[in-house]
């Protein structure tokens, strides 16, 4: 059998359609309850069989050191499988960092799925998710994708039926993004006046009832971490016709939900001049996947 020399993987961004913080675990992680949605904006990762290890991130300023989630994922994969091998990895970054879009997690997920295919390791998805959790709380979701309710520190995933009949416009504000530990520290300080009704949100998603979902689209991390730009961009999204607008994850990106693709695309165009980055995308029903 011919050995694979190269694989290309794409891994989608995630949005939190609802996010609540429900407690603090003894290990310092916060207990969360989240509705996760993969959307069609992709990190693209190429992996080439190699004895040594190399990482490239062309056009991106993300550090290529051992803090990079792609490197962490590769190290965790080779440790877990015992394979004495390496890879030349090229991460084509599309997603902004410190955005709450799980861009770093998508890179890690793509590396795990990619190395599994490249080396024919045949690790099952649950094992890839277990390894992924060592890299970050959102990596298991980035591997599985689709629509899911996530609890624990974000790793306990209950898949939900795919969401359809809507589009999203995602906007990254200018200025500094938000790091996840900072976001949780600020939450501990300031708390949240909102706690979304997660049962109602899940019930709405199960029926693909967008109208019923709208009032529950809230993020408990937003009060402590959102700033004036968050408010301005949410208002701008609503002006463009968004039925709901909120911050995703620990921020700083915000997104609006639209019924029509055209409206989401028009909003992304309209908001681009006043933002660091914008994109329009539909919900997608998959996670990291091998393309070639
Ligand atoms: O798991 P991840 O690497 O994304 O987490 C980064 C940091 O964010 C953690 O070290 C922790 O400070 C915080 N965090 C948390 N509760 C979670 C997820 C992350 O407190 N559920």
mmCIF file of N, CA, C and O in Angstrom, residues 15 17-18 35 37 39 147 161-168 200-218 238 241-246 255-260 281-284:
data_model
loop_
_atom_site.group_PDB
_atom_site.id
_atom_site.type_symbol
_atom_site.label_atom_id
_atom_site.label_comp_id
_atom_site.label_asym_id
_atom_site.label_seq_id
_atom_site.Cartn_x
_atom_site.Cartn_y
_atom_site.Cartn_z
ATOM 1 N N UNK A 15 -19.093 29.366 16.590
ATOM 2 C CA UNK A 15 -19.795 30.449 17.272
ATOM 3 C C UNK A 15 -20.505 29.853 18.472
ATOM 4 O O UNK A 15 -20.925 28.693 18.425
ATOM 5 N N UNK A 17 -23.872 30.114 20.201
ATOM 6 C CA UNK A 17 -25.227 30.683 20.044
ATOM 7 C C UNK A 17 -25.813 31.048 21.403
ATOM 8 O O UNK A 17 -26.698 31.892 21.492
ATOM 9 N N UNK A 18 -25.336 30.407 22.451
ATOM 10 C CA UNK A 18 -25.673 30.760 23.836
ATOM 11 C C UNK A 18 -24.534 30.258 24.699
ATOM 12 O O UNK A 18 -23.931 29.226 24.393
ATOM 13 N N UNK A 35 -24.145 26.447 23.697
ATOM 14 C CA UNK A 35 -24.608 25.939 22.404
ATOM 15 C C UNK A 35 -23.546 26.310 21.386
ATOM 16 O O UNK A 35 -23.284 27.492 21.162
ATOM 17 N N UNK A 37 -21.862 26.131 17.541
ATOM 18 C CA UNK A 37 -22.214 25.970 16.130
ATOM 19 C C UNK A 37 -20.979 26.159 15.253
ATOM 20 O O UNK A 37 -20.333 27.207 15.311
ATOM 21 N N UNK A 39 -19.275 27.001 11.792
ATOM 22 C CA UNK A 39 -19.680 27.829 10.648
ATOM 23 C C UNK A 39 -18.632 27.733 9.539
ATOM 24 O O UNK A 39 -17.455 27.457 9.788
ATOM 25 N N UNK A 147 -23.478 21.052 15.285
ATOM 26 C CA UNK A 147 -24.191 21.773 16.335
ATOM 27 C C UNK A 147 -24.145 20.900 17.579
ATOM 28 O O UNK A 147 -24.385 19.695 17.488
ATOM 29 N N UNK A 161 -29.217 18.129 16.294
ATOM 30 C CA UNK A 161 -29.508 18.113 14.859
ATOM 31 C C UNK A 161 -28.957 19.373 14.191
ATOM 32 O O UNK A 161 -28.853 20.420 14.839
ATOM 33 N N UNK A 162 -28.589 19.262 12.903
ATOM 34 C CA UNK A 162 -27.979 20.430 12.244
ATOM 35 C C UNK A 162 -28.942 21.615 12.157
ATOM 36 O O UNK A 162 -30.137 21.447 11.924
ATOM 37 N N UNK A 163 -28.376 22.804 12.368
ATOM 38 C CA UNK A 163 -29.147 24.040 12.238
ATOM 39 C C UNK A 163 -29.152 24.429 10.755
ATOM 40 O O UNK A 163 -28.149 24.269 10.069
ATOM 41 N N UNK A 164 -30.273 24.932 10.293
ATOM 42 C CA UNK A 164 -30.310 25.396 8.901
ATOM 43 C C UNK A 164 -31.271 26.588 8.808
ATOM 44 O O UNK A 164 -31.936 26.941 9.778
ATOM 45 N N UNK A 165 -31.308 27.207 7.637
ATOM 46 C CA UNK A 165 -32.230 28.326 7.425
ATOM 47 C C UNK A 165 -31.750 29.629 8.025
ATOM 48 O O UNK A 165 -32.550 30.527 8.309
ATOM 49 N N UNK A 166 -30.430 29.748 8.246
ATOM 50 C CA UNK A 166 -29.896 31.026 8.737
ATOM 51 C C UNK A 166 -28.467 31.197 8.237
ATOM 52 O O UNK A 166 -27.828 30.240 7.793
ATOM 53 N N UNK A 167 -27.973 32.430 8.300
ATOM 54 C CA UNK A 167 -26.586 32.778 7.967
ATOM 55 C C UNK A 167 -26.060 33.697 9.056
ATOM 56 O O UNK A 167 -26.848 34.346 9.756
ATOM 57 N N UNK A 168 -24.750 33.756 9.155
ATOM 58 C CA UNK A 168 -24.131 34.611 10.166
ATOM 59 C C UNK A 168 -23.204 35.620 9.516
ATOM 60 O O UNK A 168 -22.576 35.337 8.496
ATOM 61 N N UNK A 200 -34.155 25.962 27.011
ATOM 62 C CA UNK A 200 -35.013 26.537 25.962
ATOM 63 C C UNK A 200 -34.222 26.710 24.666
ATOM 64 O O UNK A 200 -34.744 26.469 23.571
ATOM 65 N N UNK A 201 -32.958 27.115 24.797
ATOM 66 C CA UNK A 201 -32.123 27.297 23.600
ATOM 67 C C UNK A 201 -31.936 25.959 22.890
ATOM 68 O O UNK A 201 -32.065 25.863 21.661
ATOM 69 N N UNK A 202 -31.644 24.915 23.657
ATOM 70 C CA UNK A 202 -31.458 23.596 23.041
ATOM 71 C C UNK A 202 -32.753 23.109 22.388
ATOM 72 O O UNK A 202 -32.731 22.576 21.269
ATOM 73 N N UNK A 203 -33.882 23.313 23.072
ATOM 74 C CA UNK A 203 -35.180 22.870 22.519
ATOM 75 C C UNK A 203 -35.438 23.558 21.185
ATOM 76 O O UNK A 203 -35.914 22.933 20.232
ATOM 77 N N UNK A 204 -35.109 24.854 21.109
ATOM 78 C CA UNK A 204 -35.327 25.609 19.862
ATOM 79 C C UNK A 204 -34.448 25.051 18.742
ATOM 80 O O UNK A 204 -34.904 24.872 17.605
ATOM 81 N N UNK A 205 -33.185 24.748 19.075
ATOM 82 C CA UNK A 205 -32.270 24.198 18.061
ATOM 83 C C UNK A 205 -32.760 22.820 17.606
ATOM 84 O O UNK A 205 -32.721 22.495 16.419
ATOM 85 N N UNK A 206 -33.239 22.022 18.539
ATOM 86 C CA UNK A 206 -33.741 20.677 18.173
ATOM 87 C C UNK A 206 -34.884 20.762 17.167
ATOM 88 O O UNK A 206 -35.056 19.873 16.330
ATOM 89 N N UNK A 207 -35.688 21.834 17.270
ATOM 90 C CA UNK A 207 -36.807 21.999 16.321
ATOM 91 C C UNK A 207 -36.409 22.840 15.122
ATOM 92 O O UNK A 207 -37.244 23.121 14.273
ATOM 93 N N UNK A 208 -35.150 23.274 15.082
ATOM 94 C CA UNK A 208 -34.665 24.222 14.070
ATOM 95 C C UNK A 208 -35.596 25.443 14.011
ATOM 96 O O UNK A 208 -35.897 25.969 12.940
ATOM 97 N N UNK A 209 -36.034 25.885 15.191
ATOM 98 C CA UNK A 209 -36.969 27.002 15.302
ATOM 99 C C UNK A 209 -36.149 28.265 15.634
ATOM 100 O O UNK A 209 -35.916 28.583 16.801
ATOM 101 N N UNK A 210 -35.738 28.972 14.575
ATOM 102 C CA UNK A 210 -34.852 30.137 14.751
ATOM 103 C C UNK A 210 -35.548 31.206 15.598
ATOM 104 O O UNK A 210 -34.930 31.794 16.500
ATOM 105 N N UNK A 211 -36.819 31.447 15.334
ATOM 106 C CA UNK A 211 -37.546 32.495 16.074
ATOM 107 C C UNK A 211 -37.534 32.193 17.570
ATOM 108 O O UNK A 211 -37.370 33.099 18.398
ATOM 109 N N UNK A 212 -37.695 30.930 17.930
ATOM 110 C CA UNK A 212 -37.707 30.545 19.349
ATOM 111 C C UNK A 212 -36.301 30.612 19.958
ATOM 112 O O UNK A 212 -36.146 30.788 21.163
ATOM 113 N N UNK A 213 -35.276 30.493 19.109
ATOM 114 C CA UNK A 213 -33.898 30.546 19.606
ATOM 115 C C UNK A 213 -33.473 31.974 19.959
ATOM 116 O O UNK A 213 -32.727 32.206 20.922
ATOM 117 N N UNK A 214 -33.962 32.947 19.179
ATOM 118 C CA UNK A 214 -33.473 34.337 19.279
ATOM 119 C C UNK A 214 -33.403 34.895 20.703
ATOM 120 O O UNK A 214 -32.362 35.433 21.090
ATOM 121 N N UNK A 215 -34.493 34.783 21.517
ATOM 122 C CA UNK A 215 -34.417 35.411 22.855
ATOM 123 C C UNK A 215 -33.386 34.769 23.777
ATOM 124 O O UNK A 215 -33.029 35.358 24.802
ATOM 125 N N UNK A 216 -32.894 33.580 23.415
ATOM 126 C CA UNK A 216 -31.940 32.885 24.289
ATOM 127 C C UNK A 216 -30.496 33.035 23.820
ATOM 128 O O UNK A 216 -29.592 32.451 24.400
ATOM 129 N N UNK A 217 -30.332 33.832 22.768
ATOM 130 C CA UNK A 217 -28.966 34.041 22.257
ATOM 131 C C UNK A 217 -28.273 35.090 23.127
ATOM 132 O O UNK A 217 -28.283 36.281 22.853
ATOM 133 N N UNK A 218 -27.662 34.603 24.214
ATOM 134 C CA UNK A 218 -26.995 35.475 25.186
ATOM 135 C C UNK A 218 -25.677 34.842 25.609
ATOM 136 O O UNK A 218 -25.536 33.617 25.551
ATOM 137 N N UNK A 238 -27.545 44.888 13.925
ATOM 138 C CA UNK A 238 -29.010 44.978 13.981
ATOM 139 C C UNK A 238 -29.543 45.951 12.927
ATOM 140 O O UNK A 238 -30.565 45.702 12.295
ATOM 141 N N UNK A 241 -30.060 44.440 9.810
ATOM 142 C CA UNK A 241 -31.165 43.479 9.739
ATOM 143 C C UNK A 241 -30.950 42.202 10.527
ATOM 144 O O UNK A 241 -31.763 41.272 10.417
ATOM 145 N N UNK A 242 -29.870 42.135 11.330
ATOM 146 C CA UNK A 242 -29.657 40.925 12.143
ATOM 147 C C UNK A 242 -30.824 40.743 13.116
ATOM 148 O O UNK A 242 -31.281 41.707 13.734
ATOM 149 N N UNK A 243 -31.276 39.499 13.254
ATOM 150 C CA UNK A 243 -32.386 39.207 14.169
ATOM 151 C C UNK A 243 -31.877 39.076 15.598
ATOM 152 O O UNK A 243 -32.632 39.229 16.552
ATOM 153 N N UNK A 244 -30.583 38.758 15.733
ATOM 154 C CA UNK A 244 -29.923 38.729 17.044
ATOM 155 C C UNK A 244 -28.467 39.080 16.804
ATOM 156 O O UNK A 244 -27.938 38.823 15.722
ATOM 157 N N UNK A 245 -27.830 39.681 17.817
ATOM 158 C CA UNK A 245 -26.407 40.000 17.705
ATOM 159 C C UNK A 245 -25.791 39.819 19.080
ATOM 160 O O UNK A 245 -26.372 40.226 20.090
ATOM 161 N N UNK A 246 -24.617 39.185 19.128
ATOM 162 C CA UNK A 246 -23.976 38.893 20.414
ATOM 163 C C UNK A 246 -22.484 38.669 20.234
ATOM 164 O O UNK A 246 -22.003 38.519 19.114
ATOM 165 N N UNK A 255 -21.206 38.549 16.418
ATOM 166 C CA UNK A 255 -21.842 38.061 15.195
ATOM 167 C C UNK A 255 -23.320 38.376 15.213
ATOM 168 O O UNK A 255 -23.918 38.587 16.264
ATOM 169 N N UNK A 256 -23.899 38.422 14.030
ATOM 170 C CA UNK A 256 -25.329 38.616 13.877
ATOM 171 C C UNK A 256 -25.922 37.420 13.152
ATOM 172 O O UNK A 256 -25.247 36.798 12.321
ATOM 173 N N UNK A 257 -27.161 37.095 13.495
ATOM 174 C CA UNK A 257 -27.877 36.011 12.808
ATOM 175 C C UNK A 257 -28.865 36.618 11.822
ATOM 176 O O UNK A 257 -29.634 37.522 12.182
ATOM 177 N N UNK A 258 -28.814 36.127 10.598
ATOM 178 C CA UNK A 258 -29.695 36.584 9.526
ATOM 179 C C UNK A 258 -30.452 35.392 8.949
ATOM 180 O O UNK A 258 -29.991 34.250 9.036
ATOM 181 N N UNK A 259 -31.598 35.673 8.360
ATOM 182 C CA UNK A 259 -32.335 34.602 7.675
ATOM 183 C C UNK A 259 -31.709 34.292 6.317
ATOM 184 O O UNK A 259 -31.652 33.156 5.889
ATOM 185 N N UNK A 260 -31.265 35.377 5.633
ATOM 186 C CA UNK A 260 -30.862 35.235 4.228
ATOM 187 C C UNK A 260 -29.355 35.394 4.069
ATOM 188 O O UNK A 260 -28.742 36.278 4.668
ATOM 189 N N UNK A 281 -21.080 33.603 6.765
ATOM 190 C CA UNK A 281 -20.963 32.143 6.671
ATOM 191 C C UNK A 281 -22.245 31.465 7.135
ATOM 192 O O UNK A 281 -22.946 31.990 8.011
ATOM 193 N N UNK A 282 -22.530 30.285 6.581
ATOM 194 C CA UNK A 282 -23.678 29.502 7.054
ATOM 195 C C UNK A 282 -23.244 28.544 8.167
ATOM 196 O O UNK A 282 -22.044 28.275 8.321
ATOM 197 N N UNK A 283 -24.205 28.000 8.909
ATOM 198 C CA UNK A 283 -23.858 26.905 9.823
ATOM 199 C C UNK A 283 -23.431 25.698 9.004
ATOM 200 O O UNK A 283 -23.950 25.500 7.902
ATOM 201 N N UNK A 284 -22.461 24.921 9.493
ATOM 202 C CA UNK A 284 -22.072 23.689 8.793
ATOM 203 C C UNK A 284 -22.170 22.509 9.759
ATOM 204 O O UNK A 284 -22.062 22.682 10.978
#
